[in-house]
PDB file of C-alpha atoms and ligand atoms in Angstrom:
ATOM      1  CA  MET A   1      23.132  10.482  24.548  1.00 91.00           C
ATOM      2  CA  ASN A   2      24.079  11.593  20.914  1.00 92.00           C
ATOM      3  CA  ASN A   3      27.671  10.385  21.612  1.00 96.00           C
ATOM      4  CA  ASP A   4      26.412   6.885  21.673  1.00 97.00           C
ATOM      5  CA  VAL A   5      25.302   7.096  18.128  1.00 98.00           C
ATOM      6  CA  GLU A   6      27.929   5.887  15.375  1.00 97.00           C
ATOM      7  CA  LYS A   7      25.987   7.452  12.644  1.00 97.00           C
ATOM      8  CA  VAL A   8      22.863   9.211  11.556  1.00 98.00           C
ATOM      9  CA  LEU A   9      20.911   7.235   8.889  1.00 98.00           C
ATOM     10  CA  TYR A  10      17.956   9.513   8.444  1.00 98.00           C
ATOM     11  CA  THR A  11      17.704  13.059   9.858  1.00 98.00           C
ATOM     12  CA  GLN A  12      14.494  14.505  11.315  1.00 98.00           C
ATOM     13  CA  ASP A  13      13.875  16.420   8.079  1.00 98.00           C
ATOM     14  CA  GLN A  14      14.335  13.336   5.961  1.00 98.00           C
ATOM     15  CA  VAL A  15      11.903  11.239   8.170  1.00 98.00           C
ATOM     16  CA  ASN A  16       9.286  14.082   8.022  1.00 98.00           C
ATOM     17  CA  GLN A  17       9.425  14.137   4.311  1.00 98.00           C
ATOM     18  CA  ARG A  18       8.978  10.360   3.918  1.00 98.00           C
ATOM     19  CA  LEU A  19       6.149  10.274   6.536  1.00 98.00           C
ATOM     20  CA  ASP A  20       4.425  12.889   4.263  1.00 98.00           C
ATOM     21  CA  GLU A  21       4.657  10.665   1.266  1.00 98.00           C
ATOM     22  CA  LEU A  22       3.586   7.440   3.193  1.00 98.00           C
ATOM     23  CA  ALA A  23       0.544   9.521   4.692  1.00 98.00           C
ATOM     24  CA  ASN A  24      -0.546  10.617   1.248  1.00 98.00           C
ATOM     25  CA  THR A  25      -0.571   7.073   0.033  1.00 98.00           C
ATOM     26  CA  LEU A  26      -2.540   5.869   2.927  1.00 98.00           C
ATOM     27  CA  THR A  27      -5.154   8.838   2.825  1.00 98.00           C
ATOM     28  CA  GLU A  28      -5.911   7.814  -0.838  1.00 98.00           C
ATOM     29  CA  LYS A  29      -6.063   4.115  -0.009  1.00 98.00           C
ATOM     30  CA  TYR A  30      -8.266   4.290   3.212  1.00 98.00           C
ATOM     31  CA  GLN A  31     -10.727   7.115   2.269  1.00 97.00           C
ATOM     32  CA  GLY A  32     -14.029   5.928   3.707  1.00 97.00           C
ATOM     33  CA  GLU A  33     -12.764   2.646   5.037  1.00 98.00           C
ATOM     34  CA  PHE A  34     -12.588   3.442   8.703  1.00 98.00           C
ATOM     35  CA  PRO A  35      -9.775   1.378   9.805  1.00 98.00           C
ATOM     36  CA  VAL A  36      -8.406   0.466  13.239  1.00 98.00           C
ATOM     37  CA  LEU A  37      -4.757   1.685  13.506  1.00 98.00           C
ATOM     38  CA  VAL A  38      -2.835  -0.594  15.672  1.00 98.00           C
ATOM     39  CA  SER A  39       0.446   0.693  17.109  1.00 98.00           C
ATOM     40  CA  VAL A  40       2.953  -1.744  18.263  1.00 98.00           C
ATOM     41  CA  MET A  41       4.168  -0.381  21.598  1.00 97.00           C
ATOM     42  CA  THR A  42       6.643   0.885  22.544  1.00 95.00           C
ATOM     43  CA  GLY A  43       8.802   1.391  19.443  1.00 97.00           C
ATOM     44  CA  ALA A  44       6.062   2.476  17.034  1.00 98.00           C
ATOM     45  CA  MET A  45       4.875   5.049  19.466  1.00 97.00           C
ATOM     46  CA  ILE A  46       6.554   8.191  17.825  1.00 98.00           C
ATOM     47  CA  PHE A  47       5.990   6.827  14.257  1.00 98.00           C
ATOM     48  CA  THR A  48       2.273   6.231  14.844  1.00 98.00           C
ATOM     49  CA  SER A  49       1.521   9.647  16.507  1.00 98.00           C
ATOM     50  CA  GLU A  50       3.550  11.476  13.702  1.00 98.00           C
ATOM     51  CA  MET A  51       1.624   9.636  10.967  1.00 98.00           C
ATOM     52  CA  MET A  52      -1.746   9.943  12.705  1.00 98.00           C
ATOM     53  CA  LYS A  53      -1.506  13.708  12.401  1.00 98.00           C
ATOM     54  CA  ARG A  54      -1.065  13.321   8.661  1.00 98.00           C
ATOM     55  CA  LEU A  55      -3.828  10.879   7.935  1.00 98.00           C
ATOM     56  CA  ASN A  56      -6.961  12.547   6.695  1.00 98.00           C
ATOM     57  CA  PHE A  57      -9.611   9.930   7.013  1.00 98.00           C
ATOM     58  CA  LYS A  58     -11.690   8.504   9.990  1.00 98.00           C
ATOM     59  CA  LEU A  59      -9.928   6.065  12.018  1.00 98.00           C
ATOM     60  CA  ASN A  60      -9.782   4.594  15.546  1.00 98.00           C
ATOM     61  CA  VAL A  61      -6.427   4.076  17.187  1.00 98.00           C
ATOM     62  CA  ASP A  62      -5.347   1.191  19.239  1.00 98.00           C
ATOM     63  CA  TYR A  63      -2.298  -0.565  20.490  1.00 98.00           C
ATOM     64  CA  VAL A  64      -0.893  -3.915  21.425  1.00 98.00           C
ATOM     65  CA  ASP A  65       2.407  -4.489  23.435  1.00 97.00           C
ATOM     66  CA  VAL A  66       4.392  -7.478  22.652  1.00 94.00           C
ATOM     67  CA  SER A  67       7.870  -8.583  23.865  1.00 87.00           C
ATOM     68  CA  SER A  68      10.528  -9.769  21.581  1.00 72.00           C
ATOM     69  CA  TYR A  69      14.101  -8.538  22.207  1.00 54.00           C
ATOM     70  CA  GLU A  70      14.010  -8.780  25.940  1.00 56.00           C
ATOM     71  CA  GLU A  71      16.761  -6.277  26.591  1.00 50.00           C
ATOM     72  CA  SER A  72      19.368  -7.619  24.293  1.00 53.00           C
ATOM     73  CA  SER A  73      20.234  -6.722  20.792  1.00 53.00           C
ATOM     74  CA  GLU A  74      19.440 -10.284  19.496  1.00 58.00           C
ATOM     75  CA  SER A  75      15.830 -11.564  18.564  1.00 57.00           C
ATOM     76  CA  THR A  76      14.774 -14.753  20.173  1.00 61.00           C
ATOM     77  CA  GLY A  77      12.012 -15.579  17.752  1.00 73.00           C
ATOM     78  CA  LYS A  78       9.522 -15.848  20.569  1.00 84.00           C
ATOM     79  CA  VAL A  79       6.741 -13.338  20.764  1.00 90.00           C
ATOM     80  CA  LYS A  80       4.589 -13.026  23.810  1.00 91.00           C
ATOM     81  CA  LEU A  81       1.467 -10.725  24.089  1.00 95.00           C
ATOM     82  CA  ILE A  82       1.618  -8.510  26.938  1.00 96.00           C
ATOM     83  CA  GLN A  83      -1.328  -6.099  26.085  1.00 97.00           C
ATOM     84  CA  ASP A  84      -4.072  -6.877  23.654  1.00 97.00           C
ATOM     85  CA  LEU A  85      -6.354  -4.551  21.670  1.00 98.00           C
ATOM     86  CA  SER A  86      -9.425  -2.820  23.286  1.00 98.00           C
ATOM     87  CA  HIS A  87     -11.246  -2.532  20.015  1.00 98.00           C
ATOM     88  CA  ASP A  88     -13.286  -5.155  18.302  1.00 98.00           C
ATOM     89  CA  ILE A  89     -11.865  -5.541  14.652  1.00 98.00           C
ATOM     90  CA  LYS A  90     -14.541  -7.787  13.291  1.00 97.00           C
ATOM     91  CA  ASP A  91     -15.249  -6.560   9.697  1.00 97.00           C
ATOM     92  CA  ARG A  92     -12.800  -3.594  10.272  1.00 98.00           C
ATOM     93  CA  PRO A  93      -9.797  -2.983   8.158  1.00 98.00           C
ATOM     94  CA  VAL A  94      -6.646  -3.175  10.583  1.00 98.00           C
ATOM     95  CA  LEU A  95      -3.602  -1.166   9.833  1.00 98.00           C
ATOM     96  CA  ILE A  96      -0.626  -2.153  11.863  1.00 98.00           C
ATOM     97  CA  MET A  97       2.023   0.417  12.626  1.00 98.00           C
ATOM     98  CA  GLU A  98       5.272  -0.990  13.384  1.00 98.00           C
ATOM     99  CA  ASP A  99       8.801   0.560  14.060  1.00 98.00           C
ATOM    100  CA  ILE A 100      11.003  -1.999  12.417  1.00 98.00           C
ATOM    101  CA  ILE A 101      10.658  -5.406  10.637  1.00 97.00           C
ATOM    102  CA  ASP A 102      13.647  -7.546  11.578  1.00 95.00           C
ATOM    103  CA  THR A 103      13.099 -11.434  11.658  1.00 94.00           C
ATOM    104  CA  GLY A 104       9.437 -10.891  10.888  1.00 95.00           C
ATOM    105  CA  HIS A 105       8.378 -13.041  13.986  1.00 94.00           C
ATOM    106  CA  THR A 106       6.443 -10.229  15.677  1.00 95.00           C
ATOM    107  CA  LEU A 107       4.479  -9.323  12.655  1.00 96.00           C
ATOM    108  CA  LYS A 108       3.624 -12.992  11.633  1.00 95.00           C
ATOM    109  CA  TYR A 109       2.374 -13.524  15.293  1.00 95.00           C
ATOM    110  CA  LEU A 110       0.077 -10.230  15.055  1.00 96.00           C
ATOM    111  CA  VAL A 111      -1.205 -10.991  11.623  1.00 96.00           C
ATOM    112  CA  ALA A 112      -2.221 -14.595  12.732  1.00 94.00           C
ATOM    113  CA  LEU A 113      -3.839 -13.211  15.926  1.00 95.00           C
ATOM    114  CA  PHE A 114      -5.925 -10.602  14.137  1.00 95.00           C
ATOM    115  CA  ALA A 115      -6.912 -13.102  11.288  1.00 93.00           C
ATOM    116  CA  ASN A 116      -8.714 -15.219  13.847  1.00 92.00           C
ATOM    117  CA  ARG A 117     -11.060 -12.334  14.790  1.00 96.00           C
ATOM    118  CA  GLY A 118     -12.573 -11.866  11.420  1.00 93.00           C
ATOM    119  CA  GLU A 119     -11.007  -8.567  10.261  1.00 95.00           C
ATOM    120  CA  LYS A 120     -11.982  -7.132   7.098  1.00 97.00           C
ATOM    121  CA  SER A 121      -8.438  -6.589   5.761  1.00 97.00           C
ATOM    122  CA  ILE A 122      -5.040  -6.297   7.284  1.00 98.00           C
ATOM    123  CA  GLU A 123      -1.996  -4.232   6.221  1.00 98.00           C
ATOM    124  CA  ILE A 124       1.269  -3.377   7.652  1.00 98.00           C
ATOM    125  CA  CYS A 125       2.984   0.053   7.699  1.00 98.00           C
ATOM    126  CA  SER A 126       6.624  -0.082   9.019  1.00 98.00           C
ATOM    127  CA  LEU A 127       8.819   2.954   9.444  1.00 98.00           C
ATOM    128  CA  LEU A 128      12.021   0.707   8.864  1.00 98.00           C
ATOM    129  CA  ASP A 129      12.814  -2.602   7.233  1.00 98.00           C
ATOM    130  CA  LYS A 130      15.705  -4.808   7.592  1.00 97.00           C
ATOM    131  CA  PRO A 131      15.004  -7.226   4.709  1.00 95.00           C
ATOM    132  CA  ASP A 132      18.345  -9.146   5.102  1.00 93.00           C
ATOM    133  CA  ARG A 133      17.336 -10.439   8.414  1.00 93.00           C
ATOM    134  CA  ARG A 134      13.956 -12.020   7.623  1.00 95.00           C
ATOM    135  CA  GLU A 135      13.287 -15.561   9.093  1.00 94.00           C
ATOM    136  CA  VAL A 136       9.636 -15.814   8.225  1.00 95.00           C
ATOM    137  CA  ASP A 137       7.662 -14.830   5.261  1.00 94.00           C
ATOM    138  CA  VAL A 138       6.176 -11.450   6.157  1.00 96.00           C
ATOM    139  CA  GLU A 139       6.411  -8.094   4.302  1.00 96.00           C
ATOM    140  CA  ALA A 140       5.238  -4.719   5.108  1.00 98.00           C
ATOM    141  CA  ASP A 141       2.760  -3.043   2.560  1.00 98.00           C
ATOM    142  CA  TYR A 142       4.262   0.230   3.332  1.00 98.00           C
ATOM    143  CA  VAL A 143       7.881   1.092   4.369  1.00 98.00           C
ATOM    144  CA  GLY A 144       9.476   4.252   5.232  1.00 98.00           C
ATOM    145  CA  PHE A 145      13.209   3.140   4.697  1.00 98.00           C
ATOM    146  CA  LYS A 146      15.259  -0.019   4.221  1.00 98.00           C
ATOM    147  CA  VAL A 147      17.865  -0.172   6.594  1.00 97.00           C
ATOM    148  CA  PRO A 148      21.214  -2.095   6.770  1.00 95.00           C
ATOM    149  CA  ASN A 149      21.703  -5.014   9.296  1.00 95.00           C
ATOM    150  CA  GLU A 150      22.870  -2.770  12.173  1.00 95.00           C
ATOM    151  CA  PHE A 151      21.468  -1.995  15.548  1.00 96.00           C
ATOM    152  CA  ILE A 152      19.182   0.957  14.979  1.00 98.00           C
ATOM    153  CA  VAL A 153      18.033   3.555  17.716  1.00 98.00           C
ATOM    154  CA  GLY A 154      15.950   6.739  17.668  1.00 98.00           C
ATOM    155  CA  TYR A 155      12.581   7.774  16.687  1.00 98.00           C
ATOM    156  CA  GLY A 156      10.969   5.408  18.988  1.00 98.00           C
ATOM    157  CA  LEU A 157      13.506   2.561  18.802  1.00 98.00           C
ATOM    158  CA  ASP A 158      15.357   1.695  21.882  1.00 97.00           C
ATOM    159  CA  PHE A 159      18.400  -0.084  23.346  1.00 97.00           C
ATOM    160  CA  ASP A 160      17.533  -1.333  26.865  1.00 94.00           C
ATOM    161  CA  GLY A 161      14.960   1.299  27.063  1.00 95.00           C
ATOM    162  CA  LEU A 162      17.079   4.172  26.204  1.00 97.00           C
ATOM    163  CA  TYR A 163      17.403   6.391  22.949  1.00 98.00           C
ATOM    164  CA  ARG A 164      13.619   6.245  22.011  1.00 98.00           C
ATOM    165  CA  ASN A 165      13.723  10.024  22.257  1.00 98.00           C
ATOM    166  CA  LEU A 166      16.323  10.705  19.622  1.00 98.00           C
ATOM    167  CA  PRO A 167      14.539  12.712  16.937  1.00 98.00           C
ATOM    168  CA  TYR A 168      16.412  10.889  14.028  1.00 98.00           C
ATOM    169  CA  VAL A 169      17.089   7.289  13.066  1.00 98.00           C
ATOM    170  CA  GLY A 170      20.717   6.276  13.793  1.00 98.00           C
ATOM    171  CA  VAL A 171      23.098   3.224  14.371  1.00 98.00           C
ATOM    172  CA  LEU A 172      24.162   2.656  17.768  1.00 97.00           C
ATOM    173  CA  LYS A 173      27.889   2.224  18.500  1.00 97.00           C
ATOM    174  CA  ARG A 174      28.948  -1.377  19.057  1.00 95.00           C
ATOM    175  CA  SER A 175      30.900  -0.358  22.074  1.00 95.00           C
ATOM    176  CA  VAL A 176      27.527   0.676  23.868  1.00 95.00           C
ATOM    177  CA  TYR A 177      25.713  -2.891  23.432  1.00 91.00           C
ATOM    178  CA  GLU A 178      28.776  -5.142  23.488  1.00 90.00           C
ATOM    179  CA  LYS A 179      29.800  -3.643  27.108  1.00 76.00           C
TER     180      LYS A 179
HETATM  181  P1  LIG B 201      11.121  -9.095  14.693  1.00 72.47           P
HETATM  182  O1  LIG B 201      10.063  -9.843  15.342  1.00 72.47           O
HETATM  183  O2  LIG B 201      10.692  -8.750  13.262  1.00 72.47           O
HETATM  184  O3  LIG B 201      12.540  -9.724  14.713  1.00 72.47           O
HETATM  185  O4  LIG B 201      11.482  -7.814  15.438  1.00 72.47           O
HETATM  186  C1  LIG B 201      10.643  -6.736  15.673  1.00 72.47           C
HETATM  187  C2  LIG B 201      11.064  -6.090  16.751  1.00 72.47           C
HETATM  188  O5  LIG B 201      12.353  -6.084  17.137  1.00 72.47           O
HETATM  189  C3  LIG B 201      10.877  -4.552  16.415  1.00 72.47           C
HETATM  190  O6  LIG B 201       9.557  -4.147  16.661  1.00 72.47           O
HETATM  191  C4  LIG B 201      11.831  -3.824  17.330  1.00 72.47           C
HETATM  192  O7  LIG B 201      11.218  -3.668  18.736  1.00 72.47           O
HETATM  193  C5  LIG B 201      12.999  -4.864  17.574  1.00 72.47           C
HETATM  194  N1  LIG B 201      14.009  -4.571  16.726  1.00 72.47           N
HETATM  195  C6  LIG B 201      14.494  -5.207  15.480  1.00 72.47           C
HETATM  196  N2  LIG B 201      15.531  -4.734  14.902  1.00 72.47           N
HETATM  197  C7  LIG B 201      15.925  -3.694  15.794  1.00 72.47           C
HETATM  198  C8  LIG B 201      16.847  -2.590  15.763  1.00 72.47           C
HETATM  199  O8  LIG B 201      17.707  -2.589  14.859  1.00 72.47           O
HETATM  200  N3  LIG B 201      16.849  -1.760  16.792  1.00 72.47           N
HETATM  201  C9  LIG B 201      16.087  -1.828  17.724  1.00 72.47           C
HETATM  202  N4  LIG B 201      16.056  -0.812  18.629  1.00 72.47           N
HETATM  203  N5  LIG B 201      15.117  -2.623  17.861  1.00 72.47           N
HETATM  204  C10 LIG B 201      14.951  -3.719  16.791  1.00 72.47           C
HETATM  205 MG1  LIG B 202       8.863  -3.272  18.431  1.00 72.47          MG
END
């Protein structure tokens, strides 16, 4: 599995250190706010659970599942809701946890969806950001790392369902997805 990785962008230690910093910022910001943390499955699974352990305030955790990439390395711009929230978010602060913002279509869709339900506030926390690829106007409020325009795997991010369990953030070899 590791042989399919071209290079490591952020090691497990580097990610851990950055998550500590992000969690400190969020812990200050959300004290007494009682937000619903919304994990965007499946990519944000590891990021969400690693962050949750570090967040020192009362929260509920929920998740949505959306499809975008559909087993290829190119985004289609179409977002489909596969699994909705189980919490009522009316008058609640919502904090979306995402693995990576690429074109921005997924988050734009989710922000619009939640805004219809009377949430108190909405913020986005993304492990990774690929700003060069943005097609719609959406930015994260908190970002772990900016990454170059390459295909990223590991720490929850997959190619064709694989590599999510790599404990670091890396770039997949072209030869793997251009096969
Ligand atoms: P967007 O809607 O912003 O274009 O894409 C968001 C989703 O596309 C992310 O949640 C992620 O699942 C997927 N994605 C975008 N870029 C990458 C990437 O470099 N690697 C992987 N594995 N997934 C990506
Ligand atoms: Mg995703």
